[in-house]
mmCIF file of C-alpha atoms in Angstrom:
data_model
loop_
_atom_site.group_PDB
_atom_site.id
_atom_site.type_symbol
_atom_site.label_atom_id
_atom_site.label_comp_id
_atom_site.label_asym_id
_atom_site.label_seq_id
_atom_site.Cartn_x
_atom_site.Cartn_y
_atom_site.Cartn_z
ATOM 1 C CA MET I 1256 102.678 105.427 115.097
ATOM 2 C CA LYS I 1257 104.441 108.497 116.448
ATOM 3 C CA ALA I 1258 101.345 110.696 116.113
ATOM 4 C CA TRP I 1259 99.284 108.308 118.239
ATOM 5 C CA VAL I 1260 101.958 108.236 120.946
ATOM 6 C CA MET I 1261 102.046 112.045 121.000
ATOM 7 C CA ALA I 1262 98.247 112.273 121.187
ATOM 8 C CA VAL I 1263 98.048 109.837 124.082
ATOM 9 C CA PHE I 1264 101.052 111.306 125.916
ATOM 10 C CA GLY I 1265 99.617 114.802 125.569
ATOM 11 C CA GLY I 1266 96.101 113.808 126.528
ATOM 12 C CA ARG I 1267 96.575 111.918 129.794
ATOM 13 C CA PRO I 1268 98.318 112.832 133.058
ATOM 14 C CA TYR I 1269 99.925 109.399 133.640
ATOM 15 C CA ASP I 1270 100.605 110.219 137.308
ATOM 16 C CA HIS I 1271 102.699 113.252 136.291
ATOM 17 C CA LYS I 1272 100.335 116.172 136.723
ATOM 18 C CA GLU I 1273 103.251 118.543 137.317
ATOM 19 C CA ASN I 1274 104.017 118.727 133.573
ATOM 20 C CA PHE I 1275 100.620 117.790 132.170
ATOM 21 C CA THR I 1276 99.736 121.299 130.985
ATOM 22 C CA GLU I 1277 103.005 121.627 129.103
ATOM 23 C CA ARG I 1278 102.531 118.210 127.506
ATOM 24 C CA LYS I 1279 99.021 119.119 126.336
ATOM 25 C CA LEU I 1280 100.244 122.288 124.667
ATOM 26 C CA LYS I 1281 103.292 120.675 123.111
ATOM 27 C CA TYR I 1282 102.220 117.216 122.002
ATOM 28 C CA LEU I 1283 98.554 117.498 121.033
ATOM 29 C CA PRO I 1284 99.110 120.013 118.197
ATOM 30 C CA LEU I 1285 102.221 118.111 117.097
ATOM 31 C CA ALA I 1286 100.251 114.860 117.052
ATOM 32 C CA ALA I 1287 97.615 116.433 114.814
ATOM 33 C CA GLU I 1288 100.231 117.870 112.506
ATOM 34 C CA LYS I 1289 102.140 114.589 112.250
ATOM 35 C CA ALA I 1290 99.005 112.556 111.523
ATOM 36 C CA LEU I 1291 97.742 115.025 108.915
ATOM 37 C CA SER I 1292 101.134 115.048 107.192
ATOM 38 C CA VAL I 1293 100.803 111.282 106.788
ATOM 39 C CA LEU I 1294 97.277 111.568 105.387
ATOM 40 C CA HIS I 1295 98.379 114.259 102.914
ATOM 41 C CA ASP I 1296 101.550 112.451 101.843
ATOM 42 C CA ALA I 1297 101.328 111.622 98.140
ATOM 43 C CA ARG I 1298 103.088 108.320 98.789
ATOM 44 C CA LEU I 1299 100.074 107.028 100.708
ATOM 45 C CA LYS I 1300 98.100 106.531 97.492
ATOM 46 C CA SER I 1301 100.885 104.412 96.024
ATOM 47 C CA LEU I 1302 100.669 101.809 98.792
ATOM 48 C CA ALA I 1303 98.861 98.541 98.297
ATOM 49 C CA SER I 1304 95.282 98.480 99.567
ATOM 50 C CA ASP I 1305 95.819 96.764 102.927
ATOM 51 C CA PRO I 1306 98.742 98.882 104.179
ATOM 52 C CA ARG I 1307 97.143 102.057 102.792
ATOM 53 C CA ASN I 1308 93.938 101.336 104.680
ATOM 54 C CA ALA I 1309 95.831 100.514 107.870
ATOM 55 C CA VAL I 1310 97.826 103.751 107.720
ATOM 56 C CA THR I 1311 94.692 105.760 106.932
ATOM 57 C CA VAL I 1312 92.840 104.356 109.924
ATOM 58 C CA GLU I 1313 95.788 104.886 112.281
ATOM 59 C CA ALA I 1314 96.452 108.447 111.139
ATOM 60 C CA ASN I 1315 92.804 109.479 111.325
ATOM 61 C CA ASN I 1316 92.457 107.871 114.733
ATOM 62 C CA ALA I 1317 95.516 109.739 116.025
ATOM 63 C CA SER I 1318 94.213 113.023 114.616
ATOM 64 C CA GLY I 1319 90.849 112.378 116.190
ATOM 65 C CA ILE I 1320 92.380 111.733 119.607
ATOM 66 C CA ALA I 1321 94.486 114.896 119.407
ATOM 67 C CA PHE I 1322 91.557 117.115 118.430
ATOM 68 C CA MET I 1323 89.281 115.448 120.979
ATOM 69 C CA ARG I 1324 91.689 116.278 123.805
ATOM 70 C CA MET I 1325 92.326 119.789 122.485
ATOM 71 C CA GLY I 1326 88.594 120.372 122.712
ATOM 72 C CA GLN I 1327 88.451 118.841 126.171
ATOM 73 C CA PHE I 1328 91.199 121.215 127.309
ATOM 74 C CA GLY I 1329 89.959 123.993 125.046
ATOM 75 C CA ASP I 1330 90.777 126.898 127.361
ATOM 76 C CA LEU I 1331 94.482 126.154 126.944
ATOM 77 C CA PHE I 1332 94.374 126.503 123.179
ATOM 78 C CA GLN I 1333 91.921 129.318 122.530
ATOM 79 C CA GLN I 1334 94.067 132.219 123.762
ATOM 80 C CA VAL I 1335 97.570 130.905 123.283
ATOM 81 C CA VAL I 1336 99.164 134.239 122.341
ATOM 82 C CA MET I 1337 97.593 136.038 125.306
ATOM 83 C CA ASP I 1338 99.383 134.118 128.031
ATOM 84 C CA LYS I 1339 103.134 134.182 128.641
ATOM 85 C CA THR I 1340 103.029 130.607 129.919
ATOM 86 C CA ARG I 1341 101.705 129.487 126.550
ATOM 87 C CA SER I 1342 103.536 131.957 124.310
ATOM 88 C CA LYS I 1343 106.568 129.726 123.806
ATOM 89 C CA PHE I 1344 104.320 127.299 121.947
ATOM 90 C CA SER I 1345 102.983 129.923 119.538
ATOM 91 C CA ALA I 1346 106.001 129.627 117.257
ATOM 92 C CA ALA I 1347 106.211 125.843 117.470
ATOM 93 C CA LYS I 1348 105.358 123.503 114.647
ATOM 94 C CA GLY I 1349 101.699 122.629 114.939
ATOM 95 C CA SER I 1350 100.772 126.051 116.327
ATOM 96 C CA VAL I 1351 98.305 126.478 113.435
ATOM 97 C CA PHE I 1352 96.000 124.307 115.520
ATOM 98 C CA PHE I 1353 95.842 126.828 118.383
ATOM 99 C CA GLY I 1354 92.992 129.281 118.798
ATOM 100 C CA LYS I 1355 90.014 127.192 117.718
ATOM 101 C CA SER I 1356 86.831 126.890 119.730
ATOM 102 C CA ARG I 1357 86.046 123.784 121.725
ATOM 103 C CA GLU I 1358 83.312 122.889 119.228
ATOM 104 C CA GLU I 1359 85.685 123.291 116.273
ATOM 105 C CA TYR I 1360 88.168 120.870 117.823
ATOM 106 C CA TRP I 1361 85.420 118.353 118.512
ATOM 107 C CA THR I 1362 84.066 118.698 114.977
ATOM 108 C CA LEU I 1363 87.540 117.933 113.615
ATOM 109 C CA ALA I 1364 87.799 114.943 115.944
ATOM 110 C CA SER I 1365 84.453 113.604 114.743
ATOM 111 C CA GLN I 1366 85.458 114.051 111.109
ATOM 112 C CA HIS I 1367 88.672 112.089 111.538
ATOM 113 C CA PHE I 1368 87.048 109.290 113.528
ATOM 114 C CA HIS I 1369 84.378 109.094 110.815
ATOM 115 C CA SER I 1370 87.061 108.888 108.117
ATOM 116 C CA ALA I 1371 88.729 106.032 109.981
ATOM 117 C CA LEU I 1372 85.443 104.158 110.361
ATOM 118 C CA GLU I 1373 84.658 104.606 106.670
ATOM 119 C CA VAL I 1374 87.721 102.475 105.975
ATOM 120 C CA HIS I 1375 87.239 100.037 108.873
ATOM 121 C CA PRO I 1376 83.715 100.307 110.335
ATOM 122 C CA GLY I 1377 84.351 97.734 113.048
ATOM 123 C CA ASP I 1378 87.625 99.096 114.423
ATOM 124 C CA VAL I 1379 86.993 98.921 118.166
ATOM 125 C CA ARG I 1380 89.789 101.328 119.053
ATOM 126 C CA VAL I 1381 88.195 104.042 116.933
ATOM 127 C CA LEU I 1382 84.725 103.183 118.245
ATOM 128 C CA ASP I 1383 86.069 103.444 121.798
ATOM 129 C CA ASN I 1384 87.400 106.906 121.011
ATOM 130 C CA VAL I 1385 84.073 108.008 119.508
ATOM 131 C CA SER I 1386 82.361 106.793 122.668
ATOM 132 C CA THR I 1387 84.900 108.693 124.766
ATOM 133 C CA LEU I 1388 84.371 111.855 122.702
ATOM 134 C CA ASN I 1389 80.635 111.708 123.352
ATOM 135 C CA LEU I 1390 81.213 111.132 127.063
ATOM 136 C CA ILE I 1391 83.490 114.179 127.201
ATOM 137 C CA LYS I 1392 80.863 116.259 125.407
ATOM 138 C CA ALA I 1393 78.108 114.912 127.677
ATOM 139 C CA SER I 1394 80.088 115.790 130.795
ATOM 140 C CA TYR I 1395 80.822 119.262 129.455
ATOM 141 C CA GLU I 1396 77.144 119.930 128.755
ATOM 142 C CA PHE I 1397 76.086 118.501 132.109
ATOM 143 C CA ILE I 1398 78.543 120.734 133.987
ATOM 144 C CA ASN I 1399 77.310 123.738 132.017
ATOM 145 C CA GLY I 1400 73.658 123.008 132.782
ATOM 146 C CA ASP I 1401 72.356 121.709 129.448
ATOM 147 C CA LYS I 1402 70.900 118.381 130.558
ATOM 148 C CA ALA I 1403 69.145 117.767 127.241
ATOM 149 C CA LYS I 1404 72.398 117.896 125.277
ATOM 150 C CA ALA I 1405 74.163 115.911 127.992
ATOM 151 C CA ARG I 1406 71.559 113.180 127.619
ATOM 152 C CA GLU I 1407 71.856 113.247 123.835
ATOM 153 C CA PHE I 1408 75.616 112.718 123.937
ATOM 154 C CA SER I 1409 75.296 110.107 126.687
ATOM 155 C CA LYS I 1410 72.899 108.095 124.505
ATOM 156 C CA LYS I 1411 75.370 108.226 121.633
ATOM 157 C CA ALA I 1412 78.192 107.121 123.934
ATOM 158 C CA LYS I 1413 76.065 104.227 125.191
ATOM 159 C CA GLU I 1414 75.144 103.057 121.682
ATOM 160 C CA ILE I 1415 78.707 103.248 120.401
ATOM 161 C CA ALA I 1416 80.107 101.457 123.468
ATOM 162 C CA GLN I 1417 77.559 98.682 122.945
ATOM 163 C CA THR I 1418 78.577 98.404 119.298
ATOM 164 C CA SER I 1419 82.241 98.216 120.273
ATOM 165 C CA ILE I 1420 81.506 95.528 122.862
ATOM 166 C CA SER I 1421 79.519 93.517 120.318
ATOM 167 C CA ASN I 1422 82.564 93.582 118.026
ATOM 168 C CA ASN I 1423 85.056 92.709 120.762
ATOM 169 C CA ARG I 1424 84.061 92.469 124.414
ATOM 170 C CA PHE I 1425 87.547 91.577 125.646
ATOM 171 C CA ASP I 1426 88.671 94.994 126.867
ATOM 172 C CA ARG I 1427 87.449 96.527 130.091
ATOM 173 C CA PHE I 1428 87.779 100.066 128.766
ATOM 174 C CA ARG I 1429 84.695 99.818 126.560
ATOM 175 C CA HIS I 1430 82.693 98.250 129.409
ATOM 176 C CA TYR I 1431 83.812 101.169 131.560
ATOM 177 C CA ASN I 1432 82.651 103.651 128.913
ATOM 178 C CA LEU I 1433 79.292 101.893 128.816
ATOM 179 C CA ALA I 1434 78.956 102.093 132.598
ATOM 180 C CA LYS I 1435 79.728 105.821 132.551
ATOM 181 C CA ALA I 1436 77.177 106.449 129.811
ATOM 182 C CA LEU I 1437 74.525 104.472 131.682
ATOM 183 C CA ALA I 1438 75.256 106.423 134.868
ATOM 184 C CA LEU I 1439 74.891 109.738 133.042
ATOM 185 C CA LEU I 1440 71.528 108.483 131.753
ATOM 186 C CA ASP I 1441 70.454 107.541 135.299
ATOM 187 C CA GLU I 1442 70.228 103.902 134.229
ATOM 188 C CA TRP I 1443 71.796 102.784 137.483
ATOM 189 C CA ASP I 1444 70.664 99.159 137.469
ATOM 190 C CA ALA I 1445 72.193 98.615 134.035
ATOM 191 C CA ALA I 1446 75.346 100.466 135.092
ATOM 192 C CA ASN I 1447 75.706 98.242 138.164
ATOM 193 C CA GLU I 1448 75.269 95.145 136.010
ATOM 194 C CA THR I 1449 78.153 96.350 133.844
ATOM 195 C CA LEU I 1450 80.588 96.851 136.733
ATOM 196 C CA PRO I 1451 81.535 93.167 137.254
ATOM 197 C CA ARG I 1452 82.589 92.915 133.596
ATOM 198 C CA ILE I 1453 85.015 95.788 134.121
ATOM 199 C CA LYS I 1454 86.831 93.638 136.678
ATOM 200 C CA GLU I 1455 86.528 90.368 134.762
ATOM 201 C CA VAL I 1456 87.820 91.524 131.381
ATOM 202 C CA ALA I 1457 91.458 92.304 130.666
ATOM 203 C CA GLY I 1458 92.686 95.833 130.092
ATOM 204 C CA VAL I 1459 94.093 98.796 131.965
ATOM 205 C CA LEU I 1460 92.296 101.891 133.185
ATOM 206 C CA SER I 1461 94.430 104.959 133.808
ATOM 207 C CA ASP I 1462 93.759 107.636 136.387
ATOM 208 C CA ALA I 1463 92.266 109.735 133.603
ATOM 209 C CA ASP I 1464 89.678 107.028 132.934
ATOM 210 C CA ARG I 1465 88.506 106.635 136.521
#
């Protein structure tokens, strides 16, 4: 799905940090807009159950990723009209998504991930993204000195990563998320026990994951 590609391309550096800021500002709002246009398309309801559910999960997952990353990089989007570097994006399609708070973006992300899981509760890709969202929020709170909230989000990330692994353990990304959550919780023995599985299981970790 085009929206998913935009969300991923706008949310990760992929060894090209020189244009990463521009990609965030351009593709994350466009990804959200594209995914929401699919969800609001009247033709979606006319599809048979299986394809309708598949499209609904994919579109909500893409929206969730886009909003998750917009919250992660919230400073770029909160004052878009105040900075000449960002002003060229203010008239772009998708610019309606600029100017929200970090928490508002993350709330939207949570809502869309929840909508996807309502249709397919065991979708490991969505569960992985929910785990990632909680890790991002935990790291943000830890950096800003709220260790209680950081621990709360880390626990959620741990639980969701464990659920994802129980559904499908054959992807190193979810083992990596579990290890990060355990480390944030100071559960170092458990984190160390998880590390070998990161190497044993198939999958690719990008620079943004490490």
